[in-house]
């Protein structure tokens, strides 16, 4: 252990950076608003100015805030992407009016025996797609998608061409599907996720595990999607009931 | 900066602890399963055994793994609470068969002018409840709940007696309400949340912002609930459509 590192394994400046991040992402300091001065922050967190400076520098390096010489540090414009989770969840649509900027990259694909929990739903032969989606060049999701092989033998080829799972399924004759279940959790990103999503260590990801089915109920696919939590929020669709 | 702390502000052992946590929470190492040996982990992460030992000790201190002398370190039984998010979301019901263990504590209440985004929905006079819910003595949610004053003048008194928002509303003559919207995000816990939820620095929280309304559509309450991400997952209800 060292003077700069608490017993938690987090440096004091990193913990302060995370507190300031919440002030920004919760809107307590809006876009264009000024951060409190170094002296004020040093007093609030009971640390020296050097520690405050380092916390603010970390947020500036991410582009969340920007220093303007002589006038202080201000919250920079930052885009929060809202991904809608409903009965007809479509990743491509969900990006909405911004989808002109959107792109999808197939990192890897394989035909293989899936993990047991996926095999229980889709059978022993599946197509797996590993996908990174970006918006304006910034990665906003990292998905692992499994499909029963019989349903989607040419899926990877279609996906390389269209960049859309919905359109790739259509090309294979599947015109509609519905969301059956979505489970949402959150955790620190793993090393692989940090790399694929271009995140810094300690970054938080939202994790959605989803089952889609054909309208008749037959399981179609299992998805395991990680979203950078500082860029994406999930909006749950609630259907009014009688 | 120091030898033990990376430029990210996270010690190497803390980053390894978070990787191992994902191995456990994603089920790659099931409950009762054995962690790889110190030598194997040191090779995997390219660090010395001391660093591995510290990472494993951090998870043991949380109760996620337990060392058995002479035989290794094993994944301990850990409860993951599933909170259902649907049209009729009820925190009390959602705990399901375990609700015998459940308790709710009112930290604070006030009648006041709420933040502008809440006032826009509920008006200028609201009752605010600050609630911590626990299961088997372990905090599993920290909620801030706003209600229009006219709808729920005695809510705090009823809540102190019943420990349930649904039952407190019933006591005030409101027999039903529906979920209109839920937005889910995630981030590091703030210092206050670490304290209220009994978490360690760097812990991740799932954040649900919800609007509930009377069946006729009139806004009833806004809720802002934080869940410790290593203990709680959210399960989204999807209603089949024709």
PDB file of C-alpha atoms in Angstrom, chain B residues 47-144:
ATOM      1  CA  UNK B  47       1.672 -10.174 -12.101  1.00  0.00           C
ATOM      2  CA  UNK B  48       3.392 -11.606  -9.040  1.00  0.00           C
ATOM      3  CA  UNK B  49       1.667 -13.840  -6.535  1.00  0.00           C
ATOM      4  CA  UNK B  50       1.501 -11.123  -3.923  1.00  0.00           C
ATOM      5  CA  UNK B  51      -0.737  -9.070  -6.218  1.00  0.00           C
ATOM      6  CA  UNK B  52      -2.964 -12.080  -6.888  1.00  0.00           C
ATOM      7  CA  UNK B  53      -3.198 -12.826  -3.186  1.00  0.00           C
ATOM      8  CA  UNK B  54      -4.351  -9.306  -2.449  1.00  0.00           C
ATOM      9  CA  UNK B  55      -7.041  -9.453  -5.164  1.00  0.00           C
ATOM     10  CA  UNK B  56      -8.387 -12.741  -3.820  1.00  0.00           C
ATOM     11  CA  UNK B  57      -8.254 -11.414  -0.246  1.00  0.00           C
ATOM     12  CA  UNK B  58     -10.435  -8.447  -1.283  1.00  0.00           C
ATOM     13  CA  UNK B  59     -13.088 -10.800  -2.686  1.00  0.00           C
ATOM     14  CA  UNK B  60     -12.844 -12.987   0.435  1.00  0.00           C
ATOM     15  CA  UNK B  61     -13.397  -9.916   2.639  1.00  0.00           C
ATOM     16  CA  UNK B  62     -16.640  -9.293   0.733  1.00  0.00           C
ATOM     17  CA  UNK B  63     -17.703 -12.903   1.241  1.00  0.00           C
ATOM     18  CA  UNK B  64     -17.707 -13.710  -2.483  1.00  0.00           C
ATOM     19  CA  UNK B  65     -15.033 -16.418  -2.122  1.00  0.00           C
ATOM     20  CA  UNK B  66     -13.670 -18.351   0.825  1.00  0.00           C
ATOM     21  CA  UNK B  67     -10.264 -19.896   1.372  1.00  0.00           C
ATOM     22  CA  UNK B  68     -10.131 -23.452   2.726  1.00  0.00           C
ATOM     23  CA  UNK B  69      -6.786 -24.255   4.234  1.00  0.00           C
ATOM     24  CA  UNK B  70      -4.820 -26.682   2.115  1.00  0.00           C
ATOM     25  CA  UNK B  71      -7.442 -27.064  -0.617  1.00  0.00           C
ATOM     26  CA  UNK B  72      -7.755 -23.666  -2.297  1.00  0.00           C
ATOM     27  CA  UNK B  73     -10.240 -20.819  -2.639  1.00  0.00           C
ATOM     28  CA  UNK B  74     -13.871 -21.502  -3.506  1.00  0.00           C
ATOM     29  CA  UNK B  75     -16.823 -19.448  -4.648  1.00  0.00           C
ATOM     30  CA  UNK B  76     -19.150 -18.872  -1.695  1.00  0.00           C
ATOM     31  CA  UNK B  77     -22.949 -18.975  -1.957  1.00  0.00           C
ATOM     32  CA  UNK B  78     -24.078 -15.475  -2.944  1.00  0.00           C
ATOM     33  CA  UNK B  79     -27.584 -14.242  -3.435  1.00  0.00           C
ATOM     34  CA  UNK B  80     -28.517 -12.308  -6.505  1.00  0.00           C
ATOM     35  CA  UNK B  81     -31.815 -10.487  -6.072  1.00  0.00           C
ATOM     36  CA  UNK B  82     -33.951 -10.130  -9.177  1.00  0.00           C
ATOM     37  CA  UNK B  83     -36.115  -7.023  -9.212  1.00  0.00           C
ATOM     38  CA  UNK B  84     -38.925  -7.212 -11.750  1.00  0.00           C
ATOM     39  CA  UNK B  85     -39.644  -4.060 -13.793  1.00  0.00           C
ATOM     40  CA  UNK B  86     -43.103  -4.118 -15.343  1.00  0.00           C
ATOM     41  CA  UNK B  87     -46.392  -2.305 -15.685  1.00  0.00           C
ATOM     42  CA  UNK B  88     -47.252  -3.081 -12.089  1.00  0.00           C
ATOM     43  CA  UNK B  89     -43.849  -2.844 -10.479  1.00  0.00           C
ATOM     44  CA  UNK B  90     -44.052  -3.245  -6.713  1.00  0.00           C
ATOM     45  CA  UNK B  91     -40.834  -3.214  -4.749  1.00  0.00           C
ATOM     46  CA  UNK B  92     -42.315  -5.238  -1.901  1.00  0.00           C
ATOM     47  CA  UNK B  93     -43.703  -8.006  -4.135  1.00  0.00           C
ATOM     48  CA  UNK B  94     -40.599  -8.121  -6.256  1.00  0.00           C
ATOM     49  CA  UNK B  95     -38.605  -9.629  -3.411  1.00  0.00           C
ATOM     50  CA  UNK B  96     -40.928 -12.592  -3.736  1.00  0.00           C
ATOM     51  CA  UNK B  97     -40.585 -15.633  -1.490  1.00  0.00           C
ATOM     52  CA  UNK B  98     -37.710 -14.020   0.361  1.00  0.00           C
ATOM     53  CA  UNK B  99     -39.794 -11.095   1.549  1.00  0.00           C
ATOM     54  CA  UNK B 100     -40.000 -12.571   5.052  1.00  0.00           C
ATOM     55  CA  UNK B 101     -36.412 -11.363   5.423  1.00  0.00           C
ATOM     56  CA  UNK B 102     -37.074  -7.982   3.876  1.00  0.00           C
ATOM     57  CA  UNK B 103     -37.191  -4.678   5.697  1.00  0.00           C
ATOM     58  CA  UNK B 104     -37.477  -1.023   4.757  1.00  0.00           C
ATOM     59  CA  UNK B 105     -36.104   1.908   6.704  1.00  0.00           C
ATOM     60  CA  UNK B 106     -37.176   5.525   6.275  1.00  0.00           C
ATOM     61  CA  UNK B 107     -33.959   7.581   6.494  1.00  0.00           C
ATOM     62  CA  UNK B 108     -35.595  10.948   6.027  1.00  0.00           C
ATOM     63  CA  UNK B 109     -38.778  12.609   4.834  1.00  0.00           C
ATOM     64  CA  UNK B 110     -39.708  16.184   3.982  1.00  0.00           C
ATOM     65  CA  UNK B 111     -42.494  18.247   2.449  1.00  0.00           C
ATOM     66  CA  UNK B 112     -40.768  20.622   0.045  1.00  0.00           C
ATOM     67  CA  UNK B 113     -40.298  22.080  -3.428  1.00  0.00           C
ATOM     68  CA  UNK B 114     -38.673  19.314  -5.494  1.00  0.00           C
ATOM     69  CA  UNK B 115     -35.983  19.610  -8.212  1.00  0.00           C
ATOM     70  CA  UNK B 116     -37.343  21.242 -11.411  1.00  0.00           C
ATOM     71  CA  UNK B 117     -37.639  17.975 -13.403  1.00  0.00           C
ATOM     72  CA  UNK B 118     -39.785  16.470 -10.611  1.00  0.00           C
ATOM     73  CA  UNK B 119     -41.821  19.666 -10.117  1.00  0.00           C
ATOM     74  CA  UNK B 120     -42.652  19.626 -13.844  1.00  0.00           C
ATOM     75  CA  UNK B 121     -44.421  16.301 -13.298  1.00  0.00           C
ATOM     76  CA  UNK B 122     -45.754  16.446  -9.732  1.00  0.00           C
ATOM     77  CA  UNK B 123     -46.093  20.159  -8.969  1.00  0.00           C
ATOM     78  CA  UNK B 124     -44.376  22.452  -6.508  1.00  0.00           C
ATOM     79  CA  UNK B 125     -45.377  20.721  -3.267  1.00  0.00           C
ATOM     80  CA  UNK B 126     -44.249  17.137  -2.778  1.00  0.00           C
ATOM     81  CA  UNK B 127     -43.603  14.576  -0.072  1.00  0.00           C
ATOM     82  CA  UNK B 128     -40.108  13.114  -0.377  1.00  0.00           C
ATOM     83  CA  UNK B 129     -39.214   9.761   1.189  1.00  0.00           C
ATOM     84  CA  UNK B 130     -35.613   8.510   1.477  1.00  0.00           C
ATOM     85  CA  UNK B 131     -35.699   4.727   1.896  1.00  0.00           C
ATOM     86  CA  UNK B 132     -33.174   1.920   2.341  1.00  0.00           C
ATOM     87  CA  UNK B 133     -34.440  -1.610   1.757  1.00  0.00           C
ATOM     88  CA  UNK B 134     -32.604  -4.628   3.111  1.00  0.00           C
ATOM     89  CA  UNK B 135     -32.779  -8.364   2.659  1.00  0.00           C
ATOM     90  CA  UNK B 136     -31.413 -10.551   5.454  1.00  0.00           C
ATOM     91  CA  UNK B 137     -29.865  -7.423   6.930  1.00  0.00           C
ATOM     92  CA  UNK B 138     -27.999  -6.482   3.741  1.00  0.00           C
ATOM     93  CA  UNK B 139     -28.999  -3.227   1.985  1.00  0.00           C
ATOM     94  CA  UNK B 140     -30.256  -3.925  -1.535  1.00  0.00           C
ATOM     95  CA  UNK B 141     -31.733  -0.561  -2.571  1.00  0.00           C
ATOM     96  CA  UNK B 142     -31.599   3.133  -1.788  1.00  0.00           C
ATOM     97  CA  UNK B 143     -34.612   4.993  -3.093  1.00  0.00           C
ATOM     98  CA  UNK B 144     -35.644   8.631  -3.259  1.00  0.00           C
TER      99      UNK B 144
END
